[in-house]
Short mmCIF file of C-alpha atoms in Angstrom, two decimals:
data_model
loop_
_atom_site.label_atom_id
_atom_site.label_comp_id
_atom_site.label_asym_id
_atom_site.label_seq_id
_atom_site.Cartn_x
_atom_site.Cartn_y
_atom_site.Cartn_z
CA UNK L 1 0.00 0.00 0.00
CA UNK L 2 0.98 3.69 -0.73
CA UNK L 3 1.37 5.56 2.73
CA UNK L 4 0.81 9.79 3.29
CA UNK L 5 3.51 10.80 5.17
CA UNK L 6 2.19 14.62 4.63
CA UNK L 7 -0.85 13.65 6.45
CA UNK L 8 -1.50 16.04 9.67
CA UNK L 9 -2.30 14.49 12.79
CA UNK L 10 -3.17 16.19 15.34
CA UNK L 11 -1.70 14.45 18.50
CA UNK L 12 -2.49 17.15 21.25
CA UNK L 13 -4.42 15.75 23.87
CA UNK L 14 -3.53 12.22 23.32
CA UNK L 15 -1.00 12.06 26.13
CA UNK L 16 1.82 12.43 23.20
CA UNK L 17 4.44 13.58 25.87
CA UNK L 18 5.71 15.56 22.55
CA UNK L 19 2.77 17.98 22.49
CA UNK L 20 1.09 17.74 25.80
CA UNK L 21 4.15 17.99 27.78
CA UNK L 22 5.49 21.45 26.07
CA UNK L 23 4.25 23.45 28.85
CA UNK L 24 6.23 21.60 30.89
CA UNK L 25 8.96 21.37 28.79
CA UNK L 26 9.28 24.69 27.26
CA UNK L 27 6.89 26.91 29.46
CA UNK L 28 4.15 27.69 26.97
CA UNK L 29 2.15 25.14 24.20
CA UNK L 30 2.52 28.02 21.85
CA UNK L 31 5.73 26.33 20.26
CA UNK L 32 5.89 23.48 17.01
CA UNK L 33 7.30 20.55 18.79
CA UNK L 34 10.20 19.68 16.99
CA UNK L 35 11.74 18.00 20.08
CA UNK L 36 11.78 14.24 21.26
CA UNK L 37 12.55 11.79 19.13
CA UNK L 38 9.84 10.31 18.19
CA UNK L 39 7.98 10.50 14.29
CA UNK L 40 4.60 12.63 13.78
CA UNK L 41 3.58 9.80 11.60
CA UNK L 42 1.38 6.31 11.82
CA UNK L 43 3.37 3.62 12.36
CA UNK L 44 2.34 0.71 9.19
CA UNK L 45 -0.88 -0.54 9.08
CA UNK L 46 -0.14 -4.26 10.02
CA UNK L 47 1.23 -3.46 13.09
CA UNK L 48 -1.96 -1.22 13.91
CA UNK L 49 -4.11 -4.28 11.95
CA UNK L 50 -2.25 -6.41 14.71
CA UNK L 51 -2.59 -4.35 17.91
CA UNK L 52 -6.71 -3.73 16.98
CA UNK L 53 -7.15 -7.64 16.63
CA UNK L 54 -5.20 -8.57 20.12
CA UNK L 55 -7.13 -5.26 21.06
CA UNK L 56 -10.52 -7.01 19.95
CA UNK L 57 -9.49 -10.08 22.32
CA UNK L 58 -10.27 -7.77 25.36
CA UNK L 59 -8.02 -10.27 27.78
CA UNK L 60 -4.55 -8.81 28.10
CA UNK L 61 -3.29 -10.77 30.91
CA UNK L 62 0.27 -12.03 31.61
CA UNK L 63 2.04 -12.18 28.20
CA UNK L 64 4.05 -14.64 27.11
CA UNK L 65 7.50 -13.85 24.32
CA UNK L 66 7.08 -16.94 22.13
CA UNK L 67 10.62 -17.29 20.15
CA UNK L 68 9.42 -16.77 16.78
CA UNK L 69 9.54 -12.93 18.73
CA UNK L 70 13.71 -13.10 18.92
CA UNK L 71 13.72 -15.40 15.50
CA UNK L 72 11.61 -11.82 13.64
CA UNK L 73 14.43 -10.04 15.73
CA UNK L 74 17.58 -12.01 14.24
CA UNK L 75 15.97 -12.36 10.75
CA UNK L 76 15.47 -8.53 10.44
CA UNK L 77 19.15 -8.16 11.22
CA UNK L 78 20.35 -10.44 8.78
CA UNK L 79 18.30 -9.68 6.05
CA UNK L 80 19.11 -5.29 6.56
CA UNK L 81 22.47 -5.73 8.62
CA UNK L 82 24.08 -9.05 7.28
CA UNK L 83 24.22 -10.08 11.35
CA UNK L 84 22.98 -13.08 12.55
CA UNK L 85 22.79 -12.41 16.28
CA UNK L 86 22.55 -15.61 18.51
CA UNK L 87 18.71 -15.94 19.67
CA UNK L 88 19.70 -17.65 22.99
CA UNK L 89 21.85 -14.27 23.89
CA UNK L 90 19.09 -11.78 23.27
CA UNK L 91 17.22 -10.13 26.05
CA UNK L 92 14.32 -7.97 26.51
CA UNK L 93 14.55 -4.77 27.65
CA UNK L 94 12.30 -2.04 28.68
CA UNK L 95 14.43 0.28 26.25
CA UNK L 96 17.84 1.00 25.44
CA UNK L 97 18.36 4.03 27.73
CA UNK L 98 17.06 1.20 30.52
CA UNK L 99 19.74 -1.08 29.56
CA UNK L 100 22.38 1.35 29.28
CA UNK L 101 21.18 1.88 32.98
CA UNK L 102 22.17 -1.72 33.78
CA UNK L 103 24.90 -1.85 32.26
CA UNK L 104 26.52 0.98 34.07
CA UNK L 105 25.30 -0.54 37.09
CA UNK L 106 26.57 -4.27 36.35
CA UNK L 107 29.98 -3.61 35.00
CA UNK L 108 31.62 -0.65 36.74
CA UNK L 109 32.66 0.29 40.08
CA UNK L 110 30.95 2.65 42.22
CA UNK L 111 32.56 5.74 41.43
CA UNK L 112 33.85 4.19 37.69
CA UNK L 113 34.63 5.90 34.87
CA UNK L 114 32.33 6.01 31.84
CA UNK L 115 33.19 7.25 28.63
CA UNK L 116 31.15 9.06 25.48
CA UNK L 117 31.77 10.94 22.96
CA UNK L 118 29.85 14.23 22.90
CA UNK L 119 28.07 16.02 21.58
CA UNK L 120 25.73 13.00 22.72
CA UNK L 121 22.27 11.69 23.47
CA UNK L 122 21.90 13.54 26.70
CA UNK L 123 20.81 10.73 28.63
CA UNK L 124 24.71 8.72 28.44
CA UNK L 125 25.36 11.46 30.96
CA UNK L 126 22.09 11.11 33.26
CA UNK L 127 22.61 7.23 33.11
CA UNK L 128 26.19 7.25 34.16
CA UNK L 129 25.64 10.04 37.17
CA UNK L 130 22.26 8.86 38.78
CA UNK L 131 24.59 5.39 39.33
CA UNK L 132 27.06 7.28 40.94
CA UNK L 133 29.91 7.46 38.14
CA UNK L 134 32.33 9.83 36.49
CA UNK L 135 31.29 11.06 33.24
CA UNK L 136 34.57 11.27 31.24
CA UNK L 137 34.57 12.58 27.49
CA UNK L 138 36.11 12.40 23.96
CA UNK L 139 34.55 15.25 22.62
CA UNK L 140 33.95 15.01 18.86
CA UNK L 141 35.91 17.17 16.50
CA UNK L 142 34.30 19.19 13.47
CA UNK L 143 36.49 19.65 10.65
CA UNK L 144 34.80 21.38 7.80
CA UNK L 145 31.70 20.68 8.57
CA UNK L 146 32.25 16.92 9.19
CA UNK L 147 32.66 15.71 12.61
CA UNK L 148 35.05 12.79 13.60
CA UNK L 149 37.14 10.95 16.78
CA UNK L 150 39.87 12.62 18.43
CA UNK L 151 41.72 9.56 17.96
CA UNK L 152 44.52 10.56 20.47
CA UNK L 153 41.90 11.82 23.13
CA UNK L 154 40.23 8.93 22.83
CA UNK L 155 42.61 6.56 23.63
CA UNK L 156 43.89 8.77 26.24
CA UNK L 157 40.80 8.54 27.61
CA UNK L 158 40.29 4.75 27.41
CA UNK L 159 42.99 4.35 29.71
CA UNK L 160 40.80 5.97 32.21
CA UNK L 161 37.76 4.24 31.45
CA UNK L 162 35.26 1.44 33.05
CA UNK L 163 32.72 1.39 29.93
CA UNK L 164 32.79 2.65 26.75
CA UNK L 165 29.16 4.27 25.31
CA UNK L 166 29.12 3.98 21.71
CA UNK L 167 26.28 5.39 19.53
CA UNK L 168 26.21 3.91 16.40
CA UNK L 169 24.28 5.56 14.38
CA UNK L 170 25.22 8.71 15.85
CA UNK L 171 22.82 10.77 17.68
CA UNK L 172 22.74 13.99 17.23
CA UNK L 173 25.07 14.41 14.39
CA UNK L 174 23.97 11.71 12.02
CA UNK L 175 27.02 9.74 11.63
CA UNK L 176 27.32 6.81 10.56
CA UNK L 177 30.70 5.07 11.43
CA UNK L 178 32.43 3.55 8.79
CA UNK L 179 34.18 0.00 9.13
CA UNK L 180 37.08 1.61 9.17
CA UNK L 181 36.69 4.08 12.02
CA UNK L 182 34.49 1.01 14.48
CA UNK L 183 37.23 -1.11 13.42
CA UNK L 184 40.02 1.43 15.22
CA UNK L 185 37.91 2.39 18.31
CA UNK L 186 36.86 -1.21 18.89
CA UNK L 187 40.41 -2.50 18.44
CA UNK L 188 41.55 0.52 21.01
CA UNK L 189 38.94 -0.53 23.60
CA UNK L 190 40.10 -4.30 23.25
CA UNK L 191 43.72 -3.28 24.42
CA UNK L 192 42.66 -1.34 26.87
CA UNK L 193 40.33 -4.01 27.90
CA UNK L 194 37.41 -1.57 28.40
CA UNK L 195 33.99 -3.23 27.28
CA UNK L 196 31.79 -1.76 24.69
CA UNK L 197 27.82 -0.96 25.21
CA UNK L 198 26.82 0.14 21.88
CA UNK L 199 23.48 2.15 21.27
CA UNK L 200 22.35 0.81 17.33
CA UNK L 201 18.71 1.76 18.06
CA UNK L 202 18.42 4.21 14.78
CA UNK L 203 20.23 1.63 12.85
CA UNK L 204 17.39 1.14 10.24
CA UNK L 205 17.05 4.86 9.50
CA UNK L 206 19.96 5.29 7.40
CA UNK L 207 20.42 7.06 4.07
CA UNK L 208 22.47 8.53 1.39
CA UNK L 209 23.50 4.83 0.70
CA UNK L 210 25.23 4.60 3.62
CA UNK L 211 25.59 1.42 5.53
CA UNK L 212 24.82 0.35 8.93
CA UNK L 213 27.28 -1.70 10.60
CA UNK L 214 26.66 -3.96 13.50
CA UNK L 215 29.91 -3.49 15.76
CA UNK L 216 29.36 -7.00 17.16
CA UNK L 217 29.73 -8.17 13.16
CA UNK L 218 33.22 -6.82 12.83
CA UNK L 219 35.03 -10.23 14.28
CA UNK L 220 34.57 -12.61 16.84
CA UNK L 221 37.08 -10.72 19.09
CA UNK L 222 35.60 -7.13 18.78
CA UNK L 223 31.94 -9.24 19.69
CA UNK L 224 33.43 -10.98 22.74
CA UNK L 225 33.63 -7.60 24.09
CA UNK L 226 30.34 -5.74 22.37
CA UNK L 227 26.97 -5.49 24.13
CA UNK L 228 24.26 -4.42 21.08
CA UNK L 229 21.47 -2.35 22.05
CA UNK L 230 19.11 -2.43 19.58
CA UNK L 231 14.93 -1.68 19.15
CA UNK L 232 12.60 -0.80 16.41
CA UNK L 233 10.71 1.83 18.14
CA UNK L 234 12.37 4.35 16.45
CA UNK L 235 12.26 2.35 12.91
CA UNK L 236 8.58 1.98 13.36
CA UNK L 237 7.25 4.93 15.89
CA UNK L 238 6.63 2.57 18.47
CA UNK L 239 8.44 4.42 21.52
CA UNK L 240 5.07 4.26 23.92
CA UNK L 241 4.92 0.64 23.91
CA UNK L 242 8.39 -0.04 25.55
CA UNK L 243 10.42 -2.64 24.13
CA UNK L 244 13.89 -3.06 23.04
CA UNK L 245 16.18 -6.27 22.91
CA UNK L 246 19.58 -6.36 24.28
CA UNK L 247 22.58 -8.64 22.38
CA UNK L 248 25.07 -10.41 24.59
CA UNK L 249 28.63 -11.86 24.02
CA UNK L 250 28.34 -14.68 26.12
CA UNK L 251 25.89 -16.31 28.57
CA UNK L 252 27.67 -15.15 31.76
CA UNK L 253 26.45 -11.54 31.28
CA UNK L 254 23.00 -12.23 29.80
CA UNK L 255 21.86 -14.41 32.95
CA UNK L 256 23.51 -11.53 34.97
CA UNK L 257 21.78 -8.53 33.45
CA UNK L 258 18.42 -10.72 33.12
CA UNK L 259 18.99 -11.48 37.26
CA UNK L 260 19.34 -7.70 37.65
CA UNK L 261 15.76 -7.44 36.23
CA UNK L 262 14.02 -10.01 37.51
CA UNK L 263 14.94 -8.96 40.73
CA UNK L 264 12.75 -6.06 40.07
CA UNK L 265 10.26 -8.99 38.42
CA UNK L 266 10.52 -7.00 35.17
CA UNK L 267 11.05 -9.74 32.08
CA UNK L 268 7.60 -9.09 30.54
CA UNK L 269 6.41 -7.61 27.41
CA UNK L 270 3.32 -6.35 27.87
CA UNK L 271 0.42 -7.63 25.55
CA UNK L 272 0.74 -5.47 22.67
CA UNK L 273 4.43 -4.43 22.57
CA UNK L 274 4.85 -8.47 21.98
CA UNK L 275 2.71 -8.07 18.43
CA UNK L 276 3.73 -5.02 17.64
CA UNK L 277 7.53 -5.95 17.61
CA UNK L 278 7.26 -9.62 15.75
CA UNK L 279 4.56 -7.69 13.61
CA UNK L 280 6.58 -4.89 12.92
CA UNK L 281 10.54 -7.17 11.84
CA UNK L 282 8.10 -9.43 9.38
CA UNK L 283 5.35 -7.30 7.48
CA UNK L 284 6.90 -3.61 8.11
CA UNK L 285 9.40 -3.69 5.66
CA UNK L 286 7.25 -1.56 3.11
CA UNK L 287 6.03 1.29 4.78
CA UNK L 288 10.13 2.17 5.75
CA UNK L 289 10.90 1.62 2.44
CA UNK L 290 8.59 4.30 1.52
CA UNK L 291 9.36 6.30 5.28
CA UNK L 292 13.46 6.87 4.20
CA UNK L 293 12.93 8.62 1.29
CA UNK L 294 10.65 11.18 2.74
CA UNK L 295 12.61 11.92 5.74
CA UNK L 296 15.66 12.75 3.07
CA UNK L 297 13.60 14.78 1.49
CA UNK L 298 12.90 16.95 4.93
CA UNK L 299 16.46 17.32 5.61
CA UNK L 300 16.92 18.45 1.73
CA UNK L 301 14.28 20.66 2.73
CA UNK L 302 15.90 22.31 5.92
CA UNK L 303 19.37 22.67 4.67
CA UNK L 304 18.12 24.39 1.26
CA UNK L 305 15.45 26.88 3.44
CA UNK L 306 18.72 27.66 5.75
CA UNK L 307 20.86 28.13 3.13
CA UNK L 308 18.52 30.61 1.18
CA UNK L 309 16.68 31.97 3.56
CA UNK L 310 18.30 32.10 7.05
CA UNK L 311 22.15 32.08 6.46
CA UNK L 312 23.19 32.53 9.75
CA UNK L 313 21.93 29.14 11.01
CA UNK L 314 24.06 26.19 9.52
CA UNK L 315 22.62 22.90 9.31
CA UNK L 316 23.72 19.35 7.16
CA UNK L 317 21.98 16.32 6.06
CA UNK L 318 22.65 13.87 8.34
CA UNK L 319 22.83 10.09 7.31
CA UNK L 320 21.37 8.40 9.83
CA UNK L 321 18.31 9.03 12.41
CA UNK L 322 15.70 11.70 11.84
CA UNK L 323 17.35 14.35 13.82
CA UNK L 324 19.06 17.61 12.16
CA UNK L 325 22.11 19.48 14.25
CA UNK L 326 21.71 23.40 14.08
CA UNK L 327 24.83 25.30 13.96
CA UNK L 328 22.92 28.62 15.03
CA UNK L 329 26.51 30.20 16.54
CA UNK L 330 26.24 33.09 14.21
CA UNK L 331 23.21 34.62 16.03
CA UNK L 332 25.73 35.61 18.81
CA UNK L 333 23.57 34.37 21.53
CA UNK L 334 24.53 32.85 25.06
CA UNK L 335 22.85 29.15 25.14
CA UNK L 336 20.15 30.22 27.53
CA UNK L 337 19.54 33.24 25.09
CA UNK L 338 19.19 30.52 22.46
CA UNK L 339 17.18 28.67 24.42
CA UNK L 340 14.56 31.66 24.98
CA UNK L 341 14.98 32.86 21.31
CA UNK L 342 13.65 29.34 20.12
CA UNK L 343 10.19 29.41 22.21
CA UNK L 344 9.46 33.19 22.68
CA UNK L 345 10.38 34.82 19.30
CA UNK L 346 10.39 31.87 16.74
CA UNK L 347 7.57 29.74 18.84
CA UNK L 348 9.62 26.43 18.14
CA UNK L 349 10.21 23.70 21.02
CA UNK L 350 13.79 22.16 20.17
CA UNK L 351 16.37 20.47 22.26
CA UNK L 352 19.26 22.86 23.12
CA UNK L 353 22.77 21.42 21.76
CA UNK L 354 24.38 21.87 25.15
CA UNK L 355 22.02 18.72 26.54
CA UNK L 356 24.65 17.18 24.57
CA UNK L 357 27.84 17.94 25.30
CA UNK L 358 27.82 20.63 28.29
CA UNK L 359 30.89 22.58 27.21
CA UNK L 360 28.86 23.40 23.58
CA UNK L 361 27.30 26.52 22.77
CA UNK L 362 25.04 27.79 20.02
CA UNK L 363 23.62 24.56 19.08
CA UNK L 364 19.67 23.00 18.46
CA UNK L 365 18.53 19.66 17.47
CA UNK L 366 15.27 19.56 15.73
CA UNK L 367 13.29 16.06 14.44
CA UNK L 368 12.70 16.54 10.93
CA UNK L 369 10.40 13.64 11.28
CA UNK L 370 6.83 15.27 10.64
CA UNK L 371 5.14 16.63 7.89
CA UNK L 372 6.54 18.68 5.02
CA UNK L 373 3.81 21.27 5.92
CA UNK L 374 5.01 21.39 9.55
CA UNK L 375 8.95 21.87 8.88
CA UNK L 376 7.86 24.93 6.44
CA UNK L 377 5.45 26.56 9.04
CA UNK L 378 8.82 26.21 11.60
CA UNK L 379 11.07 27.50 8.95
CA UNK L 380 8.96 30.35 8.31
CA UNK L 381 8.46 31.39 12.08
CA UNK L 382 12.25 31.15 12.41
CA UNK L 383 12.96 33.33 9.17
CA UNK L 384 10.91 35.65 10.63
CA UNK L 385 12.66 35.48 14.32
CA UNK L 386 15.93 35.86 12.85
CA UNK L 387 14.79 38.51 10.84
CA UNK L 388 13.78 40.37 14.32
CA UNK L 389 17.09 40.25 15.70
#
């Protein structure tokens, strides 16, 4: 089927936490929320065929994971990634920021050492500190307009380390490591001996013919020392319903992390994340087929409105994830400044770049993943903001 990805929906007052939390988020509803990462679009219809017929069954009792669940899982991977992940060393998690969590928790000392690279998904800090360890950074280097590893820094910094964060794709800059570069920071970690958690959750929404690769696929020595963090609630819009598979190296630390759960008596899908998922790795296929395409298009969209029309804000196509990295530096403003320029003059509710690496200033994120009609309405109102200064 053909799917209308410039269809407007309004979510307000559906408890989307993207819309009816911007008071609390940005102080006012009067903003476009351009924010959390999740898409303004309906997921495919079998998954929403699927969740209306176990709907329709009206008992949604104790749910069991049957292991054609995993099997959708590994078959997905192989047929996009070329991975064949072992079934018996997959997990379910809650999410991936939830097993990043864990994994802090399991396999450092109180008072460790964790390493990211920033500018980052905000919440490798939060995870890291609310357990009560060091957040210790290679900070990402832009070199005409392409960012990279401070290969020196980072191995400096390995030294130091307990864990190693890896996002792969990146988030926020879109990156999508090439064999090459995973190759060299997994081979650094090994003789350091510090082991790897790597977040791959946007590792279907790639583009420019770029290609995903699995850091557990590189060799059997970089897996041994790889966990894989991996989901398709961002492939598929499915964030609400919670679920997200971890990848192990071995048996030792899957029984360990699931212990650390089940202690808490949390090893449960619930009864329609368990459809969704299976539903979503066998029949879904199609509708992000026809999903990639458009979201290029946005970003095409964004960096030629920038480029024309507001000069002073610099902005790329990214190749991976859904997310767009504003370089708005030239507007000369402090990042709280920036902060209240984005909600009170151009009415838009972004995350601020310094979320993502604390010592950056004069940088936004914004989700290009909404209708065309939306990103022009934004574009316009911060023209015309700019314009004001």
């Amino acid at each position: 089927m053909r799917y209308d990805f410039d269809q407007v929906i309004d979510r307000s007052g559906n408890l989307s936490a993207k819309y009816d939390e911007r008071k609390k988020k940005f102080g006012t509803e009067d903003v476009i929320p351009l924010w959390v990462a999740d898409m303004d679009f309906k997921t495919a219809q079998p998954i929403i065929d699927a969740l209306k017929a176990r709907a329709e069954e009206g008992i949604w009792g104790y749910t069991a994971r049957p292991d054609s669940y995993f099997q959708a899982i590994r078959d997905w991977q192989s047929r996009r990634n070329g991975w064949t992940p072992d079934t018996s060393l997959m997990s379910f998690s809650l999410g991936v920021v939830q097993t990043l969590s864990a994994m802090v928790r399991l396999h450092t000392p109180q008072g460790g050492n964790v390493l990211i690279q920033t500018p980052v998904y905000g919440e490798f800090y939060d995870m890291a500190e609310l357990a009560g360890r060091t957040v210790i950074e290679n900070q990402l280097v832009e070199r005409d307009g392409k960012w990279g590893v401070d290969w020196e820094d980072l191995e400096a910094k390995l030294q130091q380390a307990d864990l190693f964060l890896l996002c792969s794709p990146h988030n926020p800059l879109g990156i999508v490591w090439t064999e090459s570069d995973l190759r060299r920071m997994m081979e650094l970690c090994l003789k350091h001996r510090v082991l790897v958690v790597s977040d791959e959750i946007h590792s279907d929404l790639i583009f420019h013919g770029k290609k995903h690769i699995p850091t557990a696929a590189l060799s059997p020595e970089i897996a041994a020392n790889v966990v894989t963090g991996i989901s398709g609630t961002k492939t598929f819009n499915l964030a609400g319903l919670q679920a997200s598979t971890v990848v192990f190296p071995n048996a030792h630390m899957k029984e360990t992390f699931d212990r650390f759960w089940m202690d808490m008596d949390i090893h449960r899908n619930n009864a329609f994340s368990v459809v969704a998922m299976e539903t979503a790795f066998r029949q879904g296929e199609e509708w992000l087929e026809q999903l990639l395409p458009y979201i290029s298009d946005n970003f095409d969209f964004v960096v030629n409105y920038c480029e024309r029309h507001i000069p002073k804000i610099k902005t790329y196509a990214p190749d991976a994830t859904y997310l767009m990295w504003l370089d708005c530096r030239e507007l000369g403003l402090s990042n709280q400044e920036l902060h209240d320029f984005m909600i009170q003059r151009a009415r838009l509710g972004l995350n601020d770049g310094c979320a993502f690496g604390r010592s950056l200033s004069g940088y936004m994120r914004l989700n290009a993943a909404c209708p065309r009609s939306v990103l022009e309405r934004a574009l316009h109102q911060l023209e015309a903001a700019v314009n004001s200064l």
